[in-house]
Short mmCIF file of C-alpha atoms and ligand atoms in Angstrom, two decimals:
data_model
loop_
_atom_site.label_atom_id
_atom_site.label_comp_id
_atom_site.label_asym_id
_atom_site.label_seq_id
_atom_site.Cartn_x
_atom_site.Cartn_y
_atom_site.Cartn_z
CA MET E 913 -7.55 32.41 -43.96
CA ALA E 914 -3.96 33.68 -44.27
CA ASN E 915 -4.81 35.58 -47.57
CA LYS E 916 -7.78 37.46 -46.21
CA LYS E 917 -7.37 41.23 -46.15
CA PRO E 918 -7.44 42.61 -42.66
CA LYS E 919 -10.56 44.68 -42.03
CA LYS E 920 -10.15 48.40 -41.67
CA GLN E 921 -10.11 49.37 -38.05
CA SER E 922 -12.25 52.30 -37.07
CA LYS E 923 -10.52 52.83 -33.71
CA SER E 924 -6.93 53.84 -33.19
CA LYS E 925 -4.41 50.96 -32.78
CA ALA E 926 -3.90 51.71 -29.11
CA ALA E 927 -7.61 51.72 -28.42
CA ALA E 928 -8.05 48.48 -30.35
CA LYS E 929 -5.32 46.76 -28.31
CA LYS E 930 -6.94 47.48 -24.97
CA PRO E 931 -10.06 45.31 -25.35
CA ALA E 932 -7.91 42.54 -26.83
CA ARG E 933 -5.75 42.48 -23.70
CA LYS E 934 -8.82 42.57 -21.57
CA ALA E 935 -10.25 39.62 -23.49
CA VAL E 936 -7.07 37.62 -22.94
CA LYS E 937 -7.18 38.41 -19.24
CA LEU E 938 -10.83 37.45 -19.07
CA ALA E 939 -10.18 34.17 -20.85
CA ALA E 940 -7.35 33.38 -18.42
CA ALA E 941 -9.57 34.24 -15.47
CA LYS E 942 -12.30 31.96 -16.86
CA LYS E 943 -9.85 29.06 -17.06
CA THR E 944 -8.09 29.67 -13.78
CA ASN E 945 -10.58 31.30 -11.46
CA GLY E 946 -8.33 34.35 -11.53
CA ASN E 947 -6.01 32.97 -8.84
CA GLY E 948 -3.82 30.67 -10.93
CA LEU E 949 -5.83 27.59 -10.00
CA PRO E 950 -8.07 25.81 -12.50
CA LYS E 951 -11.80 26.38 -12.27
CA PRO E 952 -13.73 23.38 -10.95
CA SER E 953 -14.30 20.98 -13.82
CA ASN E 954 -17.86 20.61 -14.95
CA ARG E 955 -17.26 17.14 -16.37
CA PRO E 956 -19.28 14.37 -14.75
CA TRP E 957 -17.62 12.81 -11.69
CA GLY E 958 -15.15 10.14 -12.68
CA GLN E 959 -14.69 11.53 -16.19
CA ALA E 960 -12.06 14.16 -15.48
CA GLY E 961 -9.11 11.81 -15.80
CA ARG E 962 -7.37 10.06 -12.93
CA ALA E 963 -5.82 11.72 -9.91
CA LEU E 964 -2.21 11.10 -10.95
CA ASN E 965 -2.51 11.46 -14.74
CA GLY E 966 0.59 13.24 -16.02
CA LEU E 967 2.84 11.82 -13.30
CA ARG E 968 5.62 9.58 -14.58
CA ILE E 969 7.43 7.16 -12.29
CA LEU E 970 10.79 5.53 -12.93
CA ASP E 971 10.13 2.32 -11.04
CA PHE E 972 13.30 0.57 -9.93
CA THR E 973 11.48 -1.51 -7.32
CA HIS E 974 11.51 -5.26 -6.77
CA VAL E 975 10.07 -7.93 -4.47
CA GLN E 976 7.21 -6.45 -2.40
CA SER E 977 7.74 -3.21 -0.47
CA GLY E 978 8.58 -0.90 -3.40
CA PRO E 979 6.20 -2.55 -5.91
CA THR E 980 3.20 -2.05 -3.59
CA CYS E 981 3.92 1.67 -3.57
CA THR E 982 4.25 2.06 -7.33
CA GLN E 983 1.27 -0.21 -8.03
CA LEU E 984 -0.89 2.06 -5.93
CA LEU E 985 0.35 5.12 -7.83
CA ALA E 986 -0.37 3.30 -11.10
CA TYR E 987 -3.92 2.49 -9.96
CA MET E 988 -4.37 6.21 -9.40
CA GLY E 989 -3.28 7.07 -12.93
CA ALA E 990 0.50 7.50 -12.83
CA ASP E 991 2.52 6.15 -15.76
CA VAL E 992 4.75 3.66 -13.95
CA ILE E 993 7.70 2.44 -15.97
CA LYS E 994 9.21 -0.59 -14.28
CA VAL E 995 12.89 -1.09 -15.11
CA GLU E 996 14.00 -4.71 -14.98
CA ARG E 997 17.19 -6.56 -15.66
CA PRO E 998 17.14 -8.11 -19.18
CA GLY E 999 16.44 -11.82 -19.18
CA ALA E 1000 15.79 -11.96 -15.45
CA GLY E 1001 13.45 -9.22 -14.30
CA ASP E 1002 12.06 -8.85 -10.82
CA ILE E 1003 13.06 -11.99 -8.93
CA THR E 1004 9.44 -12.54 -7.84
CA ARG E 1005 8.38 -13.30 -11.44
CA GLY E 1006 9.68 -16.80 -10.83
CA GLN E 1007 9.07 -17.18 -7.10
CA LEU E 1008 6.22 -19.31 -5.69
CA ARG E 1009 5.21 -20.17 -9.25
CA ASP E 1010 1.87 -21.96 -9.50
CA VAL E 1011 1.53 -22.04 -13.31
CA PRO E 1012 4.54 -23.35 -15.26
CA ASN E 1013 6.31 -20.70 -17.39
CA ALA E 1014 3.95 -17.93 -16.30
CA ASP E 1015 4.70 -14.99 -14.04
CA SER E 1016 3.89 -15.91 -10.45
CA LEU E 1017 1.00 -14.45 -8.50
CA TYR E 1018 3.64 -12.97 -6.22
CA PHE E 1019 4.71 -10.76 -9.13
CA THR E 1020 1.41 -10.25 -10.92
CA MET E 1021 -0.44 -9.08 -7.80
CA LEU E 1022 2.19 -6.43 -7.04
CA ASN E 1023 2.88 -5.03 -10.47
CA GLY E 1024 -0.48 -4.39 -12.09
CA SER E 1025 -1.13 -1.38 -14.29
CA LYS E 1026 2.62 -0.80 -14.89
CA ARG E 1027 4.75 -0.87 -18.04
CA SER E 1028 7.93 -2.97 -18.15
CA ILE E 1029 11.17 -2.00 -19.86
CA THR E 1030 14.32 -4.11 -19.68
CA ILE E 1031 17.55 -2.18 -19.24
CA ASP E 1032 20.94 -3.38 -18.08
CA SER E 1033 21.87 -0.50 -15.83
CA LYS E 1034 25.50 -1.61 -15.83
CA HIS E 1035 25.79 -1.28 -19.62
CA PRO E 1036 26.92 2.16 -20.94
CA LYS E 1037 24.06 2.24 -23.43
CA GLY E 1038 21.70 1.18 -20.65
CA MET E 1039 22.90 4.09 -18.57
CA GLU E 1040 22.26 6.41 -21.51
CA ILE E 1041 18.64 5.22 -21.65
CA LEU E 1042 18.31 5.61 -17.89
CA ASN E 1043 19.58 9.17 -18.19
CA ARG E 1044 16.80 9.96 -20.62
CA LEU E 1045 14.29 8.35 -18.29
CA ILE E 1046 15.57 10.40 -15.36
CA LYS E 1047 15.09 13.56 -17.40
CA THR E 1048 11.52 12.68 -18.33
CA CYS E 1049 10.21 11.15 -15.09
CA ASP E 1050 9.01 12.90 -11.94
CA VAL E 1051 9.87 10.28 -9.34
CA LEU E 1052 12.44 7.50 -9.07
CA VAL E 1053 11.29 4.79 -6.66
CA GLU E 1054 13.67 2.06 -5.50
CA ASN E 1055 14.11 -0.51 -2.78
CA PHE E 1056 17.50 -1.98 -3.55
CA ALA E 1057 19.82 -3.09 -0.79
CA PRO E 1058 21.69 -0.12 0.72
CA GLY E 1059 24.33 1.22 -1.68
CA ALA E 1060 23.08 -0.63 -4.82
CA LEU E 1061 21.70 2.50 -6.51
CA ASP E 1062 24.95 4.38 -5.82
CA ARG E 1063 26.93 1.48 -7.27
CA MET E 1064 24.91 1.85 -10.48
CA GLY E 1065 26.12 5.46 -10.58
CA LEU E 1066 22.69 6.83 -9.72
CA THR E 1067 23.67 8.74 -6.60
CA TRP E 1068 21.30 11.40 -5.28
CA GLU E 1069 23.78 14.09 -6.37
CA TYR E 1070 23.88 12.68 -9.91
CA VAL E 1071 20.11 12.30 -10.24
CA HIS E 1072 19.45 15.74 -8.77
CA LYS E 1073 21.95 17.34 -11.15
CA THR E 1074 20.42 15.52 -14.14
CA ASN E 1075 16.84 16.45 -13.18
CA PRO E 1076 16.53 18.87 -10.26
CA ARG E 1077 12.77 18.27 -10.10
CA MET E 1078 13.11 14.54 -9.60
CA ILE E 1079 12.02 13.00 -6.32
CA VAL E 1080 14.06 9.95 -5.27
CA ALA E 1081 12.01 7.70 -3.01
CA SER E 1082 13.57 4.72 -1.26
CA VAL E 1083 12.57 1.88 1.03
CA LYS E 1084 15.36 0.53 3.19
CA GLY E 1085 15.25 -1.92 6.07
CA PHE E 1086 16.64 0.47 8.65
CA GLY E 1087 17.20 4.19 8.83
CA PRO E 1088 20.61 5.71 9.58
CA GLY E 1089 22.23 3.92 12.51
CA PRO E 1090 23.94 0.67 13.40
CA TYR E 1091 21.90 -1.46 10.97
CA GLU E 1092 21.63 0.91 8.01
CA ASP E 1093 23.66 -1.35 5.69
CA CYS E 1094 21.58 -4.47 6.36
CA LYS E 1095 19.32 -6.17 3.86
CA VAL E 1096 15.84 -6.66 5.26
CA TYR E 1097 12.80 -8.77 4.46
CA GLU E 1098 9.26 -8.54 5.83
CA ASN E 1099 9.62 -10.62 8.96
CA VAL E 1100 12.90 -8.99 9.95
CA ALA E 1101 11.08 -5.66 9.90
CA GLN E 1102 8.18 -7.03 11.93
CA CYS E 1103 10.67 -8.21 14.53
CA ALA E 1104 12.74 -5.02 14.58
CA GLY E 1105 9.72 -2.72 14.57
CA GLY E 1106 8.12 -4.05 17.77
CA SER E 1107 5.35 -6.05 16.15
CA ALA E 1108 6.63 -9.59 16.78
CA SER E 1109 7.45 -9.09 20.46
CA THR E 1110 3.88 -7.91 21.07
CA THR E 1111 2.10 -10.49 18.87
CA GLY E 1112 1.15 -14.02 19.90
CA PHE E 1113 0.26 -15.63 23.18
CA ARG E 1114 2.06 -14.90 26.42
CA GLU E 1115 3.15 -18.49 26.85
CA GLY E 1116 4.45 -18.82 23.29
CA PRO E 1117 7.30 -17.35 21.24
CA PRO E 1118 7.05 -14.00 19.39
CA LEU E 1119 4.86 -14.25 16.30
CA VAL E 1120 4.86 -12.57 12.90
CA THR E 1121 1.55 -11.52 11.39
CA GLY E 1122 0.15 -12.52 8.02
CA ALA E 1123 -0.50 -8.90 7.05
CA GLN E 1124 2.66 -7.62 5.37
CA ILE E 1125 3.06 -4.57 7.52
CA GLY E 1126 6.81 -4.37 6.85
CA ASP E 1127 6.61 -4.54 3.07
CA SER E 1128 3.18 -3.35 1.99
CA GLY E 1129 2.92 -1.13 5.07
CA THR E 1130 6.16 0.64 4.22
CA GLY E 1131 5.13 0.86 0.56
CA LEU E 1132 2.05 2.78 1.71
CA HIS E 1133 4.17 5.11 3.81
CA LEU E 1134 6.41 5.72 0.81
CA ALA E 1135 3.45 6.57 -1.43
CA LEU E 1136 2.38 9.21 1.07
CA GLY E 1137 5.92 10.58 1.26
CA ILE E 1138 6.03 10.87 -2.53
CA MET E 1139 2.72 12.74 -2.61
CA ALA E 1140 3.98 15.20 0.03
CA ALA E 1141 7.24 15.73 -1.89
CA LEU E 1142 5.31 16.37 -5.10
CA TYR E 1143 3.17 18.94 -3.31
CA GLN E 1144 6.23 20.68 -1.91
CA ARG E 1145 7.81 20.63 -5.38
CA ASN E 1146 4.94 22.76 -6.64
CA ARG E 1147 6.28 25.47 -4.34
CA THR E 1148 10.03 24.93 -4.42
CA GLY E 1149 10.48 23.65 -7.95
CA ARG E 1150 12.90 20.99 -6.75
CA GLY E 1151 12.73 17.33 -5.85
CA GLN E 1152 13.93 15.76 -2.64
CA LYS E 1153 14.84 12.40 -1.16
CA VAL E 1154 12.07 10.42 0.52
CA LEU E 1155 13.22 7.60 2.78
CA CYS E 1156 10.99 5.06 4.50
CA ALA E 1157 12.72 2.53 6.71
CA MET E 1158 10.75 -0.66 7.23
CA GLN E 1159 11.56 -0.68 10.94
CA ASP E 1160 10.04 2.81 11.23
CA GLY E 1161 6.99 1.84 9.20
CA VAL E 1162 6.26 -1.16 11.41
CA LEU E 1163 6.78 0.88 14.58
CA ASN E 1164 4.37 3.49 13.26
CA LEU E 1165 1.75 0.76 12.85
CA ALA E 1166 2.60 -0.68 16.28
CA ARG E 1167 2.56 2.67 18.07
CA VAL E 1168 -0.15 1.60 20.52
CA LYS E 1169 2.33 -0.88 21.95
CA LEU E 1170 4.87 1.90 22.56
CA ARG E 1171 1.99 3.70 24.27
CA ASP E 1172 1.47 0.67 26.50
CA GLN E 1173 5.19 0.43 27.21
CA GLN E 1174 5.03 3.88 28.76
CA ARG E 1175 1.79 3.13 30.62
CA LEU E 1176 3.52 0.16 32.25
CA ALA E 1177 5.60 2.59 34.32
CA HIS E 1178 2.38 3.67 36.01
CA GLY E 1179 0.93 0.25 36.80
CA PRO E 1180 -0.41 -2.91 35.17
CA LEU E 1181 -2.21 -2.83 31.82
CA THR E 1182 -5.66 -3.57 33.15
CA GLU E 1183 -7.31 -4.27 29.77
CA TYR E 1184 -4.83 -7.12 29.06
CA SER E 1185 -6.39 -10.43 30.15
CA GLN E 1186 -3.17 -11.24 31.99
CA TYR E 1187 -4.27 -8.62 34.54
CA GLY E 1188 -7.53 -10.44 35.23
CA GLU E 1189 -5.66 -13.72 35.48
CA GLY E 1190 -3.41 -12.27 38.17
CA VAL E 1191 -0.21 -12.76 36.16
CA PRO E 1192 2.30 -10.02 37.00
CA PHE E 1193 3.69 -7.82 34.21
CA GLY E 1194 7.40 -7.77 33.35
CA VAL E 1195 9.50 -4.83 32.16
CA ALA E 1196 8.24 -4.82 28.57
CA VAL E 1197 4.83 -4.91 26.90
CA PRO E 1198 3.78 -8.57 26.79
CA ARG E 1199 2.09 -10.49 24.01
CA ALA E 1200 -1.63 -10.14 24.48
CA GLY E 1201 -3.11 -12.99 22.45
CA ASN E 1202 -6.40 -11.84 20.98
CA ASP E 1203 -7.03 -9.10 23.52
CA SER E 1204 -8.50 -5.99 21.99
CA GLY E 1205 -5.90 -3.27 21.46
CA GLY E 1206 -7.86 -0.41 22.99
CA GLY E 1207 -9.97 0.24 26.03
CA GLN E 1208 -12.84 -1.91 24.75
CA PRO E 1209 -12.07 -5.49 25.80
CA GLY E 1210 -12.50 -8.03 23.02
CA TRP E 1211 -11.69 -11.68 22.30
CA ILE E 1212 -12.14 -14.34 19.65
CA VAL E 1213 -14.97 -16.75 20.43
CA LYS E 1214 -15.95 -20.04 18.84
CA CYS E 1215 -19.02 -20.36 16.63
CA LYS E 1216 -21.00 -23.32 15.33
CA GLY E 1217 -18.78 -25.69 13.36
CA TRP E 1218 -15.49 -24.68 14.98
CA GLU E 1219 -14.59 -28.36 15.47
CA ASN E 1220 -14.08 -28.80 11.70
CA ASP E 1221 -13.74 -25.30 10.34
CA PRO E 1222 -10.58 -23.49 11.50
CA ASP E 1223 -12.21 -20.13 10.78
CA ALA E 1224 -15.57 -20.65 12.51
CA TYR E 1225 -14.87 -17.86 14.98
CA LEU E 1226 -16.10 -14.37 15.74
CA TYR E 1227 -14.28 -11.40 17.20
CA PHE E 1228 -16.48 -9.99 19.93
CA ILE E 1229 -16.05 -6.60 21.59
CA THR E 1230 -17.67 -5.90 24.95
CA GLN E 1231 -18.15 -2.23 24.15
CA ALA E 1232 -19.24 -0.42 27.29
CA PRO E 1233 -22.10 1.66 25.76
CA VAL E 1234 -23.89 -1.54 24.64
CA TRP E 1235 -23.21 -3.65 27.74
CA ASN E 1236 -26.89 -3.86 28.62
CA GLU E 1237 -27.76 -5.11 25.14
CA ILE E 1238 -24.98 -7.72 25.35
CA CYS E 1239 -26.37 -9.01 28.66
CA ASP E 1240 -29.89 -9.28 27.21
CA VAL E 1241 -28.80 -10.98 23.97
CA ILE E 1242 -26.59 -13.62 25.60
CA GLY E 1243 -29.20 -14.31 28.30
CA GLU E 1244 -27.54 -12.77 31.36
CA PRO E 1245 -29.90 -9.85 32.14
CA THR E 1246 -28.92 -9.80 35.83
CA TRP E 1247 -25.36 -8.76 34.87
CA LYS E 1248 -26.74 -5.35 33.96
CA ASN E 1249 -27.13 -4.39 37.63
CA ASP E 1250 -24.77 -6.84 39.31
CA PRO E 1251 -21.92 -4.75 40.82
CA ASP E 1252 -19.44 -7.45 39.67
CA TYR E 1253 -20.40 -6.89 36.02
CA ALA E 1254 -22.20 -3.56 35.69
CA THR E 1255 -19.16 -1.30 35.14
CA PRO E 1256 -16.16 -1.66 32.79
CA LYS E 1257 -13.80 -1.54 35.79
CA ALA E 1258 -15.67 -4.31 37.61
CA ARG E 1259 -15.57 -6.47 34.49
CA LEU E 1260 -11.81 -6.23 33.91
CA PRO E 1261 -10.78 -9.01 36.32
CA ARG E 1262 -13.60 -11.23 34.98
CA LEU E 1263 -13.02 -10.97 31.24
CA LYS E 1264 -12.05 -14.60 30.80
CA GLN E 1265 -15.27 -15.75 32.45
CA ILE E 1266 -17.38 -13.20 30.52
CA PHE E 1267 -15.96 -14.29 27.17
CA ALA E 1268 -16.47 -17.95 28.11
CA ARG E 1269 -20.18 -17.17 28.64
CA ILE E 1270 -20.41 -15.25 25.37
CA GLU E 1271 -18.74 -18.17 23.61
CA GLN E 1272 -21.27 -20.60 25.06
CA PHE E 1273 -23.87 -18.48 23.28
CA THR E 1274 -22.03 -17.97 19.97
CA MET E 1275 -21.33 -21.70 19.65
CA THR E 1276 -25.04 -22.16 19.00
CA MET E 1277 -24.90 -20.23 15.72
CA THR E 1278 -22.64 -19.70 12.70
CA LYS E 1279 -20.32 -16.70 12.64
CA PHE E 1280 -22.56 -15.04 10.05
CA GLU E 1281 -25.71 -15.61 12.09
CA ALA E 1282 -23.93 -14.23 15.15
CA MET E 1283 -22.75 -11.22 13.14
CA ASP E 1284 -26.32 -10.48 11.99
CA LEU E 1285 -27.77 -10.89 15.44
CA PHE E 1286 -25.24 -8.76 17.33
CA ASN E 1287 -25.26 -6.04 14.70
CA LYS E 1288 -29.02 -5.65 15.13
CA HIS E 1289 -28.15 -4.54 18.67
CA ASP E 1290 -25.23 -2.34 17.58
CA ILE E 1291 -22.74 -4.67 19.25
CA PRO E 1292 -19.37 -4.49 17.46
CA CYS E 1293 -18.12 -7.86 16.25
CA GLY E 1294 -16.66 -9.44 13.14
CA PRO E 1295 -16.53 -12.90 11.58
CA ILE E 1296 -13.09 -14.42 11.05
CA LEU E 1297 -13.07 -14.57 7.25
CA SER E 1298 -10.90 -17.08 5.47
CA MET E 1299 -9.09 -16.02 2.29
CA LYS E 1300 -11.46 -18.35 0.42
CA GLU E 1301 -14.45 -16.44 1.77
CA ILE E 1302 -12.81 -13.11 0.93
CA ALA E 1303 -12.01 -14.25 -2.62
CA GLU E 1304 -15.66 -15.20 -3.10
CA GLU E 1305 -17.17 -12.16 -1.37
CA GLN E 1306 -19.31 -10.38 -3.95
CA SER E 1307 -19.40 -7.02 -2.17
CA LEU E 1308 -15.58 -6.78 -2.43
CA ARG E 1309 -15.83 -7.46 -6.16
CA ALA E 1310 -18.53 -4.82 -6.50
CA THR E 1311 -16.37 -2.13 -4.91
CA GLY E 1312 -13.26 -3.06 -6.90
CA THR E 1313 -11.33 -4.10 -3.80
CA VAL E 1314 -10.95 -7.57 -5.31
CA VAL E 1315 -10.57 -7.52 -9.09
CA GLU E 1316 -10.27 -10.30 -11.64
CA VAL E 1317 -7.87 -9.54 -14.47
CA ASP E 1318 -6.81 -11.57 -17.50
CA HIS E 1319 -3.17 -12.34 -18.23
CA PRO E 1320 -1.80 -13.60 -21.56
CA THR E 1321 0.25 -16.45 -20.12
CA ARG E 1322 -1.43 -17.34 -16.82
CA GLY E 1323 -5.07 -16.60 -17.61
CA LYS E 1324 -7.49 -15.01 -15.14
CA TYR E 1325 -6.37 -14.20 -11.62
CA LEU E 1326 -7.61 -12.20 -8.68
CA THR E 1327 -5.78 -9.17 -7.44
CA VAL E 1328 -6.37 -6.59 -4.75
CA GLY E 1329 -7.54 -3.38 -6.37
CA ASN E 1330 -7.21 0.09 -4.93
CA PRO E 1331 -8.31 0.11 -1.29
CA ILE E 1332 -8.37 3.93 -1.46
CA LYS E 1333 -11.56 5.06 -3.17
CA LEU E 1334 -11.51 8.46 -4.88
CA SER E 1335 -14.87 9.80 -6.02
CA ASP E 1336 -13.47 11.56 -9.12
CA SER E 1337 -10.69 9.12 -10.01
CA PRO E 1338 -11.78 5.57 -10.74
CA ALA E 1339 -9.02 3.03 -10.12
CA ASP E 1340 -7.15 1.77 -13.15
CA VAL E 1341 -6.53 -1.89 -12.31
CA ARG E 1342 -4.90 -3.81 -15.15
CA ARG E 1343 -2.79 -6.96 -15.41
CA SER E 1344 0.93 -6.89 -14.78
CA PRO E 1345 3.26 -6.52 -17.77
CA LEU E 1346 5.33 -9.33 -19.25
CA LEU E 1347 9.06 -8.88 -18.88
CA GLY E 1348 10.14 -6.08 -21.23
CA GLU E 1349 6.68 -5.93 -22.83
CA HIS E 1350 6.88 -2.18 -23.32
CA THR E 1351 10.59 -1.75 -24.00
CA GLU E 1352 10.27 -0.59 -27.62
CA GLU E 1353 7.14 1.44 -26.94
CA ILE E 1354 8.89 3.38 -24.17
CA LEU E 1355 12.11 3.83 -26.15
CA SER E 1356 10.27 5.31 -29.10
CA LYS E 1357 7.19 7.03 -27.66
CA VAL E 1358 8.51 8.24 -24.30
CA LEU E 1359 12.20 8.69 -25.01
CA GLY E 1360 12.06 9.60 -28.70
CA TYR E 1361 14.53 7.03 -30.05
CA SER E 1362 14.24 6.42 -33.80
CA ALA E 1363 13.83 2.93 -35.28
CA SER E 1364 17.50 2.78 -36.31
CA GLN E 1365 18.62 3.93 -32.86
CA ILE E 1366 16.47 1.22 -31.30
CA ASN E 1367 18.11 -1.37 -33.53
CA GLU E 1368 21.48 -0.08 -32.43
CA ILE E 1369 20.46 -0.33 -28.78
CA LYS E 1370 19.22 -3.89 -29.33
CA ALA E 1371 22.51 -4.88 -30.94
CA SER E 1372 24.46 -3.34 -28.06
CA GLY E 1373 23.03 -5.83 -25.54
CA ALA E 1374 21.74 -3.11 -23.22
CA ILE E 1375 18.12 -4.22 -23.33
CA THR E 1376 18.41 -7.91 -24.13
CA ALA E 1377 19.57 -10.87 -22.10
CA PRO E 1378 23.17 -11.93 -22.75
CA ASP E 1379 23.24 -14.68 -25.38
CA LYS E 1380 24.23 -17.76 -23.36
CA SER E 1381 25.21 -19.81 -26.42
CA LYS E 1382 27.71 -17.09 -27.44
CA ALA E 1383 29.05 -16.86 -23.90
CA ALA E 1384 29.58 -20.64 -23.83
CA ALA E 1385 31.35 -20.71 -27.22
N1 LIG H 1650 20.52 -4.00 -14.45
C1 LIG H 1650 21.67 -4.41 -13.87
N2 LIG H 1650 21.78 -4.68 -12.56
C2 LIG H 1650 20.65 -4.57 -11.83
C3 LIG H 1650 19.42 -4.17 -12.36
C4 LIG H 1650 19.39 -3.87 -13.75
N3 LIG H 1650 18.29 -3.47 -14.34
N4 LIG H 1650 18.51 -4.15 -11.38
C5 LIG H 1650 19.14 -4.54 -10.27
N5 LIG H 1650 20.43 -4.79 -10.53
C6 LIG H 1650 21.45 -5.21 -9.59
C7 LIG H 1650 21.74 -4.14 -8.56
O1 LIG H 1650 22.59 -3.17 -9.12
C8 LIG H 1650 22.40 -4.97 -7.47
O2 LIG H 1650 23.73 -5.23 -7.84
P1 LIG H 1650 25.03 -4.96 -6.90
O3 LIG H 1650 24.69 -5.48 -5.54
O4 LIG H 1650 26.09 -5.74 -7.59
O5 LIG H 1650 25.28 -3.53 -6.88
C9 LIG H 1650 21.64 -6.28 -7.58
O6 LIG H 1650 21.01 -6.29 -8.85
C10 LIG H 1650 20.48 -6.57 -6.64
O7 LIG H 1650 20.33 -5.69 -5.66
P2 LIG H 1650 19.83 -6.08 -4.18
O8 LIG H 1650 21.03 -6.23 -3.34
O9 LIG H 1650 18.85 -5.05 -3.82
O10 LIG H 1650 19.07 -7.49 -4.31
P3 LIG H 1650 19.10 -8.74 -3.32
O11 LIG H 1650 18.23 -9.75 -3.99
O12 LIG H 1650 20.46 -9.18 -2.96
O13 LIG H 1650 18.39 -8.21 -1.98
C11 LIG H 1650 16.61 -7.27 -0.67
C12 LIG H 1650 17.00 -8.12 -1.88
C13 LIG H 1650 15.11 -7.09 -0.72
C14 LIG H 1650 17.01 -7.99 0.61
C15 LIG H 1650 17.32 -5.92 -0.74
O14 LIG H 1650 17.06 -5.34 -1.98
C16 LIG H 1650 16.91 -4.95 0.36
O15 LIG H 1650 17.31 -5.09 1.51
N6 LIG H 1650 16.13 -3.92 -0.01
C17 LIG H 1650 15.72 -2.87 0.90
C18 LIG H 1650 14.68 -3.33 1.86
C19 LIG H 1650 13.47 -3.88 1.18
O16 LIG H 1650 12.85 -3.28 0.35
N7 LIG H 1650 13.10 -5.07 1.60
C20 LIG H 1650 11.80 -5.61 1.23
C21 LIG H 1650 11.92 -6.71 0.34
S1 LIG H 1650 10.36 -7.45 0.11
O17 LIG H 1650 10.22 -8.55 1.34
#
């Protein structure tokens, strides 16, 4: 090709250049729609890569809150590089262990689809590797105790100077204020965010919930913050700090209770069963047992088998638009026109009695039979599903919400896949990495270290656990 004689041009050079330029412009327009944006792909849905392909995350997270965030980003296609301390790793690898010498489910279910590199961030050579990672990654995500990242030398100023495009996303227990330096775990956040004081039964103590709204809830908030910061970076060209405090995250999820706190100033909360029972309200939102959160009164009622099965219950909502159907189904047709029952307002002081009657009916059938029956009449209700039932539920497997993955040391286990379904980006749910499984791969393929440099790094102790026998000698 290079030796071919150029053909004689019949037109002048200037004239010949014009169409060439036009062709280039046309080609660009074809690719970009003429407005700088790519033309819609004509690849089949689900075959145009994953939503976050090309995004690289420096994952400094541990325990639960941070890992839930980065796992979600990994499911959506981001390359998540989890940095762990050599020899130790994320503390959850060894917590609540069910299989000897294998990573715990605590760890494996929060760190799927990631790569693991071990780096001692307090070793000079380790810091050199981290510097390279900072230059090549888009987002640094961390949830260390307040001040820990700064103590490593990775202050915001330092990271921003090293890579101005980098987004630094953090989970902390509290935002700026009196408690900003405190370490926080899930239940502390539930208590400080208003969830515990409003959960449980009026007569009992505050209660924490099984859903990890402080950890996983804040991880979700952080993922959204990261996405927004990435979008803004497209415009500004620079990264920013993203901070999600667990107290704030819980309060955001408990906002209806702050709503009720303000309503209290204007009178009793009539949809709380305490109102119907004639119990006066205090100064703060009380615990409401299993009352429905909104204006549609609901309660948990027993179903067949409740004596032996702790989950033989159904959540039943007396939704106003289907009140007539409810009356017919449970065998109380006269309630439809009885002034004591016919309107939502009239029913409020009688909720306890109404739910007792509904329960009388539901106790004659299983929760699944009740669910089928009520749904035929458009009556909102839901069976109380045990974790065993959820683990075995085939429809959740079919949608990829529950996924079985295989792990080299623990074997097959179930994990929760991506609860966010994208029609053009199938979730990438893979097993969690072993400690340091991808250290060499990342050093060579991502950071460009040569084989001899990697040997040097290994000898330095920056990526390997300290040799205990040497230390003892
Ligand atoms: N190399 C060397 N040192 C490392 C390292 C690495 N790769 N990775 C972590 N470390 C060090 C940190 O530098 C820190 O050391 P210093 O305190 O000496 O600076 C130390 O390990 C651990 O940091 P930590 O204080 O975050 O860990 P902890 O176990 O004491 O506390 C937690 C855990 C969760 C209470 C705390 O991290 C925290 O409050 N995080 C913010 C809130 C949060 O996310 N909580 C949810 C936890 S899930 O329920």
